[in-house]
Structure formats: structure tokens, C-alpha cells
CSV table of C-alpha atoms and ligand atoms in Angstrom, one decimal:
chain,number,residue,atom,x,y,z
A,1,MET,CA,20.8,11.6,3.6
A,2,LYS,CA,19.8,12.9,7.4
A,3,LEU,CA,16.7,11.7,7.9
A,4,ILE,CA,14.9,14.4,10.2
A,5,TYR,CA,12.5,12.6,13.0
A,6,VAL,CA,10.8,14.3,15.7
A,7,PHE,CA,9.6,12.4,18.6
A,8,THR,CA,5.9,13.8,19.9
A,9,ARG,CA,6.2,11.6,23.5
A,10,GLY,CA,2.9,10.9,24.5
A,11,VAL,CA,0.6,11.6,21.8
A,12,ARG,CA,-0.6,8.5,20.2
A,13,LYS,CA,1.7,6.4,23.1
A,14,GLY,CA,4.3,8.1,22.0
A,15,ARG,CA,4.7,6.6,18.5
A,16,LEU,CA,6.9,8.4,16.2
A,17,LYS,CA,6.0,11.5,14.2
A,18,MET,CA,7.7,12.2,11.1
A,19,GLN,CA,6.3,15.9,10.6
A,20,ASN,CA,6.2,17.0,6.4
A,21,SER,CA,5.1,20.7,6.0
A,22,GLY,CA,2.6,19.3,9.3
A,23,ALA,CA,1.8,16.1,7.9
A,24,VAL,CA,2.2,12.9,9.6
A,25,VAL,CA,3.3,9.5,8.0
A,26,THR,CA,4.0,6.3,10.6
A,27,PRO,CA,3.3,3.3,9.4
A,28,TRP,CA,0.1,3.5,11.6
A,29,GLU,CA,-1.0,6.9,10.6
A,30,VAL,CA,-1.1,9.4,7.9
A,31,LYS,CA,-2.7,12.9,8.3
A,32,GLY,CA,-2.7,16.0,6.8
A,33,GLU,CA,-1.3,17.7,3.2
A,34,VAL,CA,1.8,15.0,2.6
A,35,ASP,CA,4.6,17.0,0.6
A,36,TYR,CA,6.0,14.0,-1.5
A,37,ASP,CA,9.2,15.5,-2.6
A,38,GLU,CA,9.8,16.2,1.2
A,39,LEU,CA,9.3,12.9,2.0
A,40,ILE,CA,11.1,11.6,-0.7
A,41,ARG,CA,14.4,13.4,1.0
A,42,GLN,CA,13.2,12.9,4.7
A,43,PHE,CA,13.0,8.9,3.8
A,44,GLY,CA,16.3,8.8,1.3
A,45,VAL,CA,14.0,7.1,-1.4
A,46,GLU,CA,14.7,8.1,-5.0
A,47,PRO,CA,12.0,9.7,-7.2
A,48,LEU,CA,10.5,7.4,-10.2
A,49,ASP,CA,12.0,8.7,-13.1
A,50,ARG,CA,10.6,8.7,-16.9
A,51,LEU,CA,14.0,6.1,-17.7
A,52,MET,CA,13.0,4.2,-15.0
A,53,ILE,CA,9.4,3.9,-15.9
A,54,GLU,CA,9.6,3.3,-19.4
A,55,ARG,CA,11.9,0.6,-18.7
A,56,LEU,CA,9.5,-0.8,-16.3
A,57,GLY,CA,6.7,-0.6,-19.1
A,58,ARG,CA,8.9,-2.4,-21.7
A,59,HIS,CA,9.3,-5.2,-19.3
A,60,ALA,CA,5.1,-5.1,-18.8
A,61,GLY,CA,4.3,-4.1,-22.4
A,62,GLY,CA,2.7,-1.1,-21.5
A,63,LEU,CA,2.5,1.5,-18.7
A,64,HIS,CA,-0.4,0.9,-15.9
A,65,VAL,CA,-2.5,4.0,-15.2
A,66,LEU,CA,-0.9,4.0,-11.5
A,67,LEU,CA,2.8,4.7,-12.8
A,68,ARG,CA,0.7,7.1,-16.0
A,69,ARG,CA,-0.3,9.3,-13.8
A,70,GLY,CA,2.3,9.3,-10.7
A,71,MET,CA,0.5,7.6,-8.3
A,72,PHE,CA,3.7,5.5,-8.0
A,73,PHE,CA,6.4,7.6,-7.4
A,74,SER,CA,9.4,6.5,-5.7
A,75,HIS,CA,11.6,3.9,-5.2
A,76,ARG,CA,14.1,2.4,-4.0
A,77,GLU,CA,16.9,0.4,-6.2
A,78,PHE,CA,14.1,-1.0,-8.6
A,79,GLY,CA,16.4,-0.8,-11.2
A,80,ASP,CA,18.6,-3.0,-9.5
A,81,TRP,CA,15.8,-5.4,-9.0
A,82,MET,CA,15.1,-5.4,-12.5
A,83,LYS,CA,18.6,-6.1,-13.4
A,84,SER,CA,18.4,-8.7,-11.3
A,85,TYR,CA,15.7,-10.3,-13.2
A,86,GLU,CA,17.1,-9.2,-16.9
A,87,GLU,CA,20.3,-11.4,-15.7
A,88,GLY,CA,18.1,-14.3,-14.8
A,89,VAL,CA,18.5,-13.8,-11.2
A,90,ARG,CA,15.2,-15.1,-9.6
A,91,VAL,CA,13.0,-12.7,-8.0
A,92,ALA,CA,10.0,-12.3,-6.3
A,93,LEU,CA,7.4,-9.7,-4.9
A,94,TYR,CA,6.3,-9.1,-1.4
A,95,THR,CA,3.7,-7.0,0.2
A,96,GLY,CA,1.0,-7.1,2.7
A,97,ARG,CA,-2.2,-6.2,4.7
A,98,GLY,CA,-2.8,-5.6,8.8
A,99,PRO,CA,-6.1,-7.0,8.9
A,100,SER,CA,-7.9,-4.0,11.5
A,101,GLY,CA,-11.0,-3.8,9.4
A,102,ASN,CA,-12.6,-4.1,6.1
A,103,THR,CA,-10.2,-3.3,3.0
A,104,HIS,CA,-10.5,-0.3,1.6
A,105,LEU,CA,-10.3,1.1,-2.4
A,106,GLY,CA,-6.8,3.0,-0.5
A,107,HIS,CA,-5.3,-0.9,0.4
A,108,LEU,CA,-5.9,-2.3,-3.4
A,109,ILE,CA,-3.7,0.3,-4.8
A,110,PRO,CA,-0.5,-1.4,-4.0
A,111,TRP,CA,-2.4,-4.8,-4.8
A,112,ILE,CA,-3.6,-3.7,-7.9
A,113,PHE,CA,-0.4,-2.2,-9.2
A,114,THR,CA,1.7,-5.8,-7.2
A,115,LYS,CA,-1.0,-8.1,-9.8
A,116,TYR,CA,0.9,-5.6,-12.6
A,117,LEU,CA,4.4,-6.3,-11.4
A,118,GLN,CA,4.0,-10.4,-11.1
A,119,ASP,CA,1.9,-10.3,-14.6
A,120,ALA,CA,4.8,-8.4,-16.5
A,121,PHE,CA,7.8,-10.7,-14.2
A,122,LYS,CA,6.0,-13.7,-13.7
A,123,ALA,CA,7.1,-13.5,-10.0
A,124,ASP,CA,6.5,-15.5,-7.4
A,125,LEU,CA,4.8,-13.2,-4.8
A,126,PHE,CA,4.7,-13.2,-0.8
A,127,PHE,CA,1.9,-11.2,0.6
A,128,GLN,CA,1.8,-11.2,4.2
A,129,MET,CA,-1.3,-10.6,6.9
A,130,THR,CA,-0.3,-9.2,10.1
A,131,ASP,CA,-2.9,-10.5,12.1
A,132,ASP,CA,-0.4,-10.3,14.9
A,133,GLU,CA,0.4,-6.2,14.3
A,134,LYS,CA,-3.1,-5.7,14.6
A,135,PHE,CA,-3.9,-7.3,17.7
A,136,LEU,CA,-0.5,-5.7,19.5
A,137,PHE,CA,-1.6,-2.1,17.9
A,138,ASN,CA,-5.2,-1.8,18.9
A,139,PRO,CA,-6.2,-2.1,22.6
A,140,GLU,CA,-10.2,-2.7,21.6
A,141,LEU,CA,-9.4,-6.1,19.1
A,142,SER,CA,-9.5,-9.1,20.2
A,143,ILE,CA,-7.7,-11.9,18.5
A,144,GLU,CA,-11.2,-13.2,17.5
A,145,ASP,CA,-11.9,-10.1,15.6
A,146,ILE,CA,-8.6,-9.7,13.8
A,147,ASN,CA,-9.5,-13.4,12.9
A,148,LYS,CA,-12.9,-12.4,10.8
A,149,PHE,CA,-11.1,-9.4,9.5
A,150,THR,CA,-8.2,-11.8,8.0
A,151,GLU,CA,-10.6,-14.4,6.4
A,152,GLU,CA,-12.8,-11.8,5.1
A,153,ASN,CA,-9.7,-9.0,3.9
A,154,LEU,CA,-8.1,-12.4,2.2
A,155,LEU,CA,-11.5,-12.6,0.0
A,156,ASP,CA,-10.3,-9.2,-1.6
A,157,ILE,CA,-6.7,-10.1,-1.7
A,158,ILE,CA,-7.9,-13.2,-3.8
A,159,ALA,CA,-10.3,-11.0,-5.5
A,160,VAL,CA,-7.1,-9.2,-7.0
A,161,GLY,CA,-6.5,-11.5,-9.5
A,162,PHE,CA,-3.4,-12.8,-8.5
A,163,ASP,CA,-1.6,-16.0,-10.2
A,164,PRO,CA,-2.8,-18.4,-7.7
A,165,LYS,CA,0.1,-20.8,-9.0
A,166,ARG,CA,2.7,-18.0,-8.0
A,167,THR,CA,1.0,-16.4,-4.9
A,168,LYS,CA,1.6,-17.4,-1.2
A,169,ILE,CA,-0.5,-16.0,1.0
A,170,PHE,CA,-0.1,-16.6,5.1
A,171,ALA,CA,-1.3,-14.5,8.1
A,172,ASP,CA,2.1,-14.5,11.0
A,173,LEU,CA,-0.2,-16.1,14.1
A,174,SER,CA,-1.0,-19.2,12.0
A,175,TYR,CA,2.3,-19.6,9.6
A,176,THR,CA,4.8,-18.7,12.3
A,177,LYS,CA,7.5,-21.2,12.6
A,178,LYS,CA,9.5,-20.2,9.5
A,179,LEU,CA,8.8,-16.5,10.0
A,180,TYR,CA,9.6,-17.0,13.6
A,181,ASN,CA,13.1,-18.2,12.5
A,182,ILE,CA,13.8,-15.4,10.3
A,183,ALA,CA,12.4,-12.7,12.7
A,184,VAL,CA,14.6,-13.5,15.7
A,185,ARG,CA,17.5,-13.4,13.6
A,186,VAL,CA,16.1,-10.6,12.5
A,187,ALA,CA,15.7,-9.4,15.9
A,188,LYS,CA,19.1,-9.9,17.3
A,189,HIS,CA,20.7,-7.5,15.0
A,190,VAL,CA,18.2,-4.3,15.6
A,191,THR,CA,18.7,-2.4,18.9
A,192,PHE,CA,16.3,-1.2,20.7
A,193,SER,CA,17.5,2.1,20.5
A,194,THR,CA,17.0,1.9,16.6
A,195,ALA,CA,13.6,0.6,17.1
A,196,ARG,CA,12.5,3.3,19.0
A,197,ALA,CA,14.0,5.9,16.6
A,198,THR,CA,12.5,4.5,13.7
A,199,PHE,CA,9.1,3.8,15.2
A,200,GLY,CA,9.2,5.8,17.9
A,201,PHE,CA,8.2,3.4,20.9
A,202,SER,CA,8.0,4.3,24.3
A,203,GLU,CA,8.3,3.2,27.8
A,204,SER,CA,4.3,2.7,27.4
A,205,SER,CA,4.7,0.2,24.3
A,206,ASN,CA,4.0,-2.9,24.6
A,207,ILE,CA,7.0,-5.7,24.4
A,208,GLY,CA,5.2,-6.9,21.1
A,209,MET,CA,4.9,-4.0,19.8
A,210,VAL,CA,9.1,-3.8,20.0
A,211,PHE,CA,9.7,-7.1,18.3
A,212,PHE,CA,6.9,-6.8,15.6
A,213,PRO,CA,9.3,-5.2,13.1
A,214,ALA,CA,11.0,-8.2,12.6
A,215,MET,CA,8.0,-10.4,11.8
A,216,GLN,CA,7.2,-7.5,9.0
A,217,ALA,CA,11.0,-7.7,8.4
A,218,ALA,CA,10.7,-11.3,8.0
A,219,PRO,CA,8.9,-12.1,4.3
A,220,CYS,CA,11.7,-10.1,2.6
A,221,PHE,CA,14.2,-13.1,3.2
A,222,LEU,CA,11.3,-15.9,3.2
A,223,PRO,CA,11.4,-17.0,-0.5
A,224,GLN,CA,15.7,-17.6,0.1
A,225,TYR,CA,14.8,-19.2,3.6
A,226,ILE,CA,12.5,-21.4,2.2
A,227,ASP,CA,14.5,-23.2,-1.0
A,228,GLY,CA,17.8,-21.5,-0.3
A,229,LYS,CA,18.0,-20.1,-3.7
A,230,ASP,CA,19.0,-16.4,-4.1
A,231,THR,CA,16.7,-14.0,-4.5
A,232,HIS,CA,16.2,-10.2,-5.0
A,233,VAL,CA,12.6,-9.0,-3.3
A,234,LEU,CA,10.7,-6.3,-4.9
A,235,ILE,CA,7.8,-4.4,-2.0
A,236,PRO,CA,5.6,-3.0,-3.6
A,237,CYS,CA,3.4,-0.6,-1.1
A,238,ALA,CA,2.5,2.9,0.0
A,239,ILE,CA,5.5,5.0,1.5
A,240,ASP,CA,4.0,4.5,4.8
A,241,GLN,CA,5.7,1.2,5.3
A,242,GLU,CA,9.0,2.4,4.4
A,243,PRO,CA,10.3,2.8,7.9
A,244,TYR,CA,10.2,-1.7,8.2
A,245,TRP,CA,12.4,-1.7,5.2
A,246,ARG,CA,14.9,0.6,6.2
A,247,ILE,CA,15.7,-1.9,9.2
A,248,SER,CA,15.3,-5.0,6.9
A,249,ARG,CA,17.9,-3.4,4.5
A,250,ASP,CA,20.5,-2.8,6.9
A,251,VAL,CA,20.0,-6.5,8.7
A,252,ALA,CA,20.1,-8.0,5.2
A,253,PRO,CA,23.9,-8.3,4.6
A,254,LYS,CA,24.3,-9.3,8.2
A,255,LEU,CA,22.0,-12.7,7.4
A,256,GLY,CA,23.3,-13.1,3.7
A,257,TYR,CA,20.6,-11.7,1.8
A,258,ARG,CA,20.2,-9.0,-0.3
A,259,LYS,CA,18.8,-6.0,0.1
A,260,PRO,CA,14.7,-5.9,-0.5
A,261,ALA,CA,14.5,-2.8,-3.4
A,262,GLY,CA,10.8,-1.2,-2.9
A,263,ILE,CA,8.4,0.6,-5.0
A,264,TYR,CA,6.4,3.3,-3.8
A,265,SER,CA,3.0,4.7,-4.2
A,266,LYS,CA,1.4,7.8,-2.8
A,267,PHE,CA,-2.3,7.9,-0.9
A,268,ILE,CA,-5.3,7.8,-2.7
A,269,PRO,CA,-7.3,10.5,-0.6
A,270,GLY,CA,-10.1,10.1,1.6
A,271,LEU,CA,-13.8,11.2,0.3
A,272,GLY,CA,-13.5,14.4,2.6
A,273,ALA,CA,-11.6,17.9,2.2
A,274,GLY,CA,-7.9,16.4,3.2
A,275,GLY,CA,-6.0,13.3,4.3
A,276,LYS,CA,-5.3,9.8,3.3
A,277,MET,CA,-8.2,7.3,2.9
A,278,SER,CA,-8.7,5.7,5.9
A,279,ALA,CA,-11.2,2.8,7.7
A,280,SER,CA,-10.9,5.1,11.1
A,281,MET,CA,-13.5,7.6,8.9
A,282,PRO,CA,-16.0,5.5,7.3
A,283,GLU,CA,-18.1,8.2,5.6
A,284,THR,CA,-15.0,8.9,3.6
A,285,ALA,CA,-13.6,5.8,2.6
A,286,ILE,CA,-14.5,3.3,0.2
A,287,PHE,CA,-14.8,0.1,1.1
A,288,LEU,CA,-14.7,-3.1,-0.9
A,289,SER,CA,-17.7,-4.4,1.4
A,290,ASP,CA,-20.0,-1.4,0.4
A,291,THR,CA,-23.1,-2.1,-1.8
A,292,GLU,CA,-23.1,-0.3,-5.0
A,293,CYS,CA,-25.6,2.2,-3.3
A,294,GLU,CA,-23.7,3.0,-0.6
A,295,ALA,CA,-20.3,3.9,-2.4
A,296,ILE,CA,-22.2,6.2,-4.9
A,297,LYS,CA,-24.3,7.7,-1.8
A,298,LYS,CA,-20.7,8.6,-0.7
A,299,VAL,CA,-19.3,9.3,-4.3
A,300,LYS,CA,-22.0,12.0,-4.5
A,301,ASN,CA,-21.0,13.9,-0.5
A,302,ALA,CA,-17.4,14.0,-1.8
A,303,PHE,CA,-15.9,17.2,-1.6
A,304,THR,CA,-15.0,18.9,-4.7
A,305,GLY,CA,-13.0,21.9,-5.9
A,306,GLY,CA,-16.0,23.9,-7.4
A,307,GLN,CA,-17.6,26.6,-6.8
A,308,PRO,CA,-21.2,26.9,-4.2
A,309,THR,CA,-23.7,27.3,-7.0
A,310,ILE,CA,-24.0,26.1,-10.9
A,311,ARG,CA,-24.4,29.9,-11.8
A,312,GLU,CA,-20.8,30.7,-10.0
A,313,GLN,CA,-19.3,27.3,-11.8
A,314,LYS,CA,-20.0,28.1,-15.1
A,315,GLU,CA,-18.8,31.6,-14.5
A,316,LYS,CA,-15.3,31.1,-12.8
A,317,GLY,CA,-14.6,27.4,-13.3
A,318,GLY,CA,-13.8,24.8,-10.4
A,319,ASN,CA,-10.8,23.9,-9.6
A,320,PRO,CA,-9.6,20.0,-10.2
A,321,ASP,CA,-6.2,20.7,-8.8
A,322,VAL,CA,-7.9,20.0,-5.2
A,323,CYS,CA,-10.8,17.9,-6.1
A,324,VAL,CA,-11.2,14.9,-4.9
A,325,ILE,CA,-13.3,13.4,-7.0
A,326,TYR,CA,-10.9,14.7,-9.7
A,327,SER,CA,-8.1,12.8,-8.5
A,328,TYR,CA,-9.7,9.2,-8.2
A,329,LEU,CA,-10.3,9.9,-12.1
A,330,TYR,CA,-7.4,11.1,-12.7
A,331,SER,CA,-5.0,8.3,-10.3
A,332,LEU,CA,-7.1,5.2,-11.5
A,333,PHE,CA,-10.8,5.6,-12.8
A,334,GLU,CA,-9.4,7.6,-16.2
A,335,GLU,CA,-8.1,5.6,-18.3
A,336,SER,CA,-8.0,7.7,-21.3
A,337,ASP,CA,-5.3,10.3,-21.3
A,338,ALA,CA,-7.8,12.7,-23.8
A,339,GLU,CA,-11.0,12.0,-21.5
A,340,VAL,CA,-8.8,13.0,-18.1
A,341,ALA,CA,-7.3,16.4,-19.6
A,342,GLU,CA,-10.9,17.2,-21.3
A,343,THR,CA,-12.4,16.7,-17.6
A,344,TYR,CA,-9.5,19.3,-16.5
A,345,LYS,CA,-10.1,21.6,-19.1
A,346,SER,CA,-14.2,21.8,-18.9
A,347,CYS,CA,-13.8,22.0,-14.9
A,348,LYS,CA,-11.4,25.1,-15.1
A,349,SER,CA,-13.6,26.8,-17.8
A,350,GLY,CA,-16.6,25.9,-15.9
A,351,GLY,CA,-18.2,23.8,-18.8
A,352,LYS,CA,-18.4,20.7,-16.9
A,353,THR,CA,-20.1,20.7,-13.0
A,354,CYS,CA,-19.7,18.6,-10.2
A,355,GLY,CA,-22.6,16.9,-11.1
A,356,GLU,CA,-21.7,15.8,-14.1
A,357,CYS,CA,-18.2,14.5,-12.3
A,358,LYS,CA,-19.4,12.9,-9.6
A,359,GLU,CA,-21.9,11.3,-11.7
A,360,SER,CA,-19.2,9.9,-13.9
A,361,LEU,CA,-16.8,8.8,-11.0
A,362,ALA,CA,-20.0,7.4,-9.4
A,363,LYS,CA,-21.0,5.0,-12.1
A,364,LYS,CA,-17.4,4.0,-12.5
A,365,VAL,CA,-17.1,3.0,-8.9
A,366,ALA,CA,-20.5,1.1,-8.5
A,367,ALA,CA,-18.8,-1.2,-12.0
A,368,PHE,CA,-15.5,-1.8,-10.1
A,369,LEU,CA,-17.9,-2.6,-6.7
A,370,LYS,CA,-20.0,-4.8,-8.7
A,371,GLU,CA,-16.9,-6.7,-10.5
A,372,HIS,CA,-15.3,-7.0,-7.3
A,373,HIS,CA,-18.3,-8.4,-5.6
A,374,ARG,CA,-18.5,-10.7,-8.2
A,375,ARG,CA,-14.7,-12.0,-7.8
A,376,ARG,CA,-14.7,-11.8,-4.4
A,377,GLU,CA,-17.8,-14.6,-4.5
A,378,LYS,CA,-15.5,-16.6,-6.8
A,379,ALA,CA,-12.5,-16.4,-4.3
A,380,LYS,CA,-14.6,-17.9,-1.8
A,381,ASP,CA,-14.1,-21.5,-4.0
A,382,CYS,CA,-10.1,-21.1,-4.0
A,383,VAL,CA,-8.8,-19.8,-0.8
A,384,GLN,CA,-6.8,-23.1,-0.2
A,385,ASP,CA,-4.9,-22.6,-3.4
A,386,PHE,CA,-3.8,-19.3,-2.2
A,387,LEU,CA,-2.5,-20.4,1.5
A,388,LEU,CA,1.4,-20.7,2.1
A,389,ARG,CA,1.6,-23.9,4.5
A,390,GLU,CA,4.6,-24.7,7.0
B,1,TYM,P1,-2.4,-1.7,5.8
B,1,TYM,O1,-2.8,-2.7,6.2
B,1,TYM,O2,-2.4,-0.5,6.6
B,1,TYM,O3,-2.1,-1.3,4.3
B,1,TYM,C1,-2.2,-2.4,3.3
B,1,TYM,C2,-1.7,-1.8,1.9
B,1,TYM,O4,-2.1,-0.5,1.7
B,1,TYM,C3,-1.4,0.5,1.5
B,1,TYM,N1,-2.0,1.9,1.8
B,1,TYM,C4,-2.6,2.6,1.1
B,1,TYM,N2,-2.2,3.2,-0.3
B,1,TYM,C5,-2.9,3.9,-1.0
B,1,TYM,N3,-3.7,4.9,-0.2
B,1,TYM,C6,-4.1,4.4,0.9
B,1,TYM,N4,-5.0,5.6,1.1
B,1,TYM,C7,-3.6,3.7,1.7
B,1,TYM,N5,-3.7,3.3,3.1
B,1,TYM,C8,-3.2,2.4,3.1
B,1,TYM,C9,-0.4,0.3,2.3
B,1,TYM,O5,1.1,0.9,2.6
B,1,TYM,C10,-0.1,-1.3,2.6
B,1,TYM,O6,0.7,-1.4,1.4
B,1,TYM,N6,1.8,-3.6,8.0
B,1,TYM,C11,1.1,-3.2,7.0
B,1,TYM,C12,1.1,-4.8,6.8
B,1,TYM,C13,1.9,-5.2,6.1
B,1,TYM,C14,2.6,-5.0,4.7
B,1,TYM,C15,3.9,-5.7,4.5
B,1,TYM,C16,2.5,-3.9,4.0
B,1,TYM,C17,3.1,-6.5,6.2
B,1,TYM,N7,4.0,-6.8,5.6
B,1,TYM,C18,4.4,-5.5,3.3
B,1,TYM,C19,3.2,-3.5,2.2
B,1,TYM,C20,4.3,-4.3,2.5
B,1,TYM,C21,-0.1,-2.8,7.4
B,1,TYM,O7,-0.4,-2.9,8.4
B,1,TYM,O8,-0.7,-2.1,5.9
């Protein structure tokens, strides 16, 4: 599969732009309307097909809404990973967070799914917090800022409900010894030319940025590095992180490890018209630190597929296919298939107004945040149970 990379030197520090029908998808930037079928071809990953989904459902005892509704849409060797599990090879999960700000709902998508996988496969989860990445890539953030976000984000991660006995969270700047030992081994096999072609580094990239991909690759091999036991790692994340796994997979056999498998989600959109949910647009992102009132207000101001007036809505109907409110209900917040189908139909026929859908989503988001805030408070008492130590 040919990967199409287009360099746009000088634009955002010369970072690589993956052109996707006008959209841009890189580990640091996602912009525009992403064509996911095109992305599957460009990244050389596989679509998550019905058989694979059913096989996962059999292990998990049911299908998560994020699977049923296609939020998780692609993978790399996920079937092989399940085969390892079925044959008794130790399996592990690896995901992460770059603590550059408050956590938003988009970040939670892969984590909620990771918890579902952890419960299904009783797998250890290695959770990396790339404080070094966020320091190196954001000129405006100091180490002190990043440390603050690391502490804050850690509570959101724990609040997802991971099993404390099977979850090991670590931040690069403090859990350094083992990670660095693996990272230098990875780095030795990655040329600058590969790193530049994969990530778009340029003359003005600082040298820490160029080394960093080896740090994000390192946890792919950490479970086996720790105790020497053969382990097959699966990485659940959104598709923007995929370039890291290309490097990790290339290097794995050279270091005597299994190639990590991956399972990838789409991006939950922001509440405005177009684009993924992003912390750089706070008015269109639902942060986990938002109060219920703040979140309700954001939902009420969201972009919809509705007509300008209620009369026109009743006459012509709305367009759920472009509606952010509908997409939230569809991809995460409305569990019932019958209910989501009914919302689609009645929006199209003009039977339902945008106000009604907003009201319904606002209630669900507020309830979700209330529960998250409760769990986050509880998380403060058990941080130590989750931290991986040297
Ligand atoms: P970060 O902190 O940008 O994002 C954390 C996770 O959230 C996903 N994500 C989204 N998913 C759905 N909808 C969105 N709108 C959305 N925005 C972000 C990201 O894909 C990611 O899975 N470098 C990484 C940290 C990291 C990591 C990892 C991530 C280190 N090791 C292993 C995944 C797997 C980062 O800055 O992610």
C-alpha cells in the first residue's frame, strides 16, 4: 500500500500534512472533513469488518456502542491479537494521553473503549502520559504547566474505571529509566530520513521532537521488557496516532519483539460546524472539567442539521447526517438502536425539532459529567494504586 505524504514546509513548523480530501490528519493536528475510507487506504490499515466485530463481541459478551455504531472503524492485525489471546499468549493493552490541557470528551473515546477491552480480555493496560512530548512540541508550555495537567488528567483517566490491579499509568519524565532504555534501542533503528518522512520534521524542529517518537514507541515493548515474557500488545486510540505505530512495527522484529496490533477510532467532532473536538477551540469542546451548566450551554449552542425556523423544520425536515447533536447521540450517548433510528426518522420528517434533540443530549451529557466528577473525586484517594514505579 502506497502512503501518500505531502510536505508543506514552513507551515506549522514544517510538520507533515496527510492530505485527505482537503483534511489534514497528523498526531498533532486534525483539520477539516476526514474521509475515513480514504484514510484507511492512505495509512494502509484494515477496515474493522463484521466478522471481526462479531468475534470481539463473543469475547466481550456484547458489542460496545462505539463498535456497533462504527466509531471504532479500522485496525492493524487485531485478528492476530485475538488469536494470541485465544492461544494463551499473554496480551496487553497500551494507550495514552499527552497532558497539554484539560481532558475533553474526544480523549475519552479511546479510553472508554480500552476499558471495555480490558474487561473483556482481562488484560494489563499500560497507560503512557507523554509530558515530554507536550513540553517539546508546545513552545508556550513550561514543565510546571505540564506537571499540573499531568496531575489533573491522571484523575480523569482513573475515573474511566480501569481495573487498578491491571492498570499501570506512567509519565515519561518520571518513569524514565526503563522507557529510555527501550527508546534508545528503538531510536538506533530509525533514521532521521524515516522520522522526517513519517512526522514531517524540518530544519527548525528541535532535537527533542525528533527523538520523541522513540519514547511513544517504547511502551509497545514495555510489558515484555519488564519481565521477559512474550506479550502481544494492542493499541486502542484514534487514527491520528497511527504514524507512531508504523515506526514501532518496523522496529519490533529487529529488537526481537512482536509487532503491536492496533484498533482505531474516528474523531468525535467539535460542537461547531466541521472539525474534530479540539482543546484549541474551547467553546466547541466539552471538557471533563466543565460544570454541567457550562456543558449544557455548549450543547444548546451547537451546530445542527436543522432549518432556520421551526416552521421550516416541520415543513422540510432536518438533516441528521450533518448534525453534530445527532452524531453525539449516535456515536456515544444513545444506547438504544430503536431510539436512535426514531430520532433519525423524525428529524428527517420534521417531526422533531433541534430544540428537542439538544434538550435530550444536554441531559445525557450533564448526567455523564455528574458521574464523571463523582468518580474523579474518588480517584484522588487511589492515585498511588495506578502508578507504575521503576
Ligand atoms: P492526545 O492526548 O492528543 O489524545 C489522547 C487520545 O485521544 C484521542 N483523541 C480523540 N479521539 C476521538 N475524538 C477526538 N476528537 C480525539 N482527540 C484525541 C487520541 O487519538 C488519543 O488516543 N501522543 C499522544 C499520547 C500517547 C498515546 C499513546 C495515545 C502516548 N502513547 C498510545 C494513544 C496511544 C497524545 O498526545 O494523545
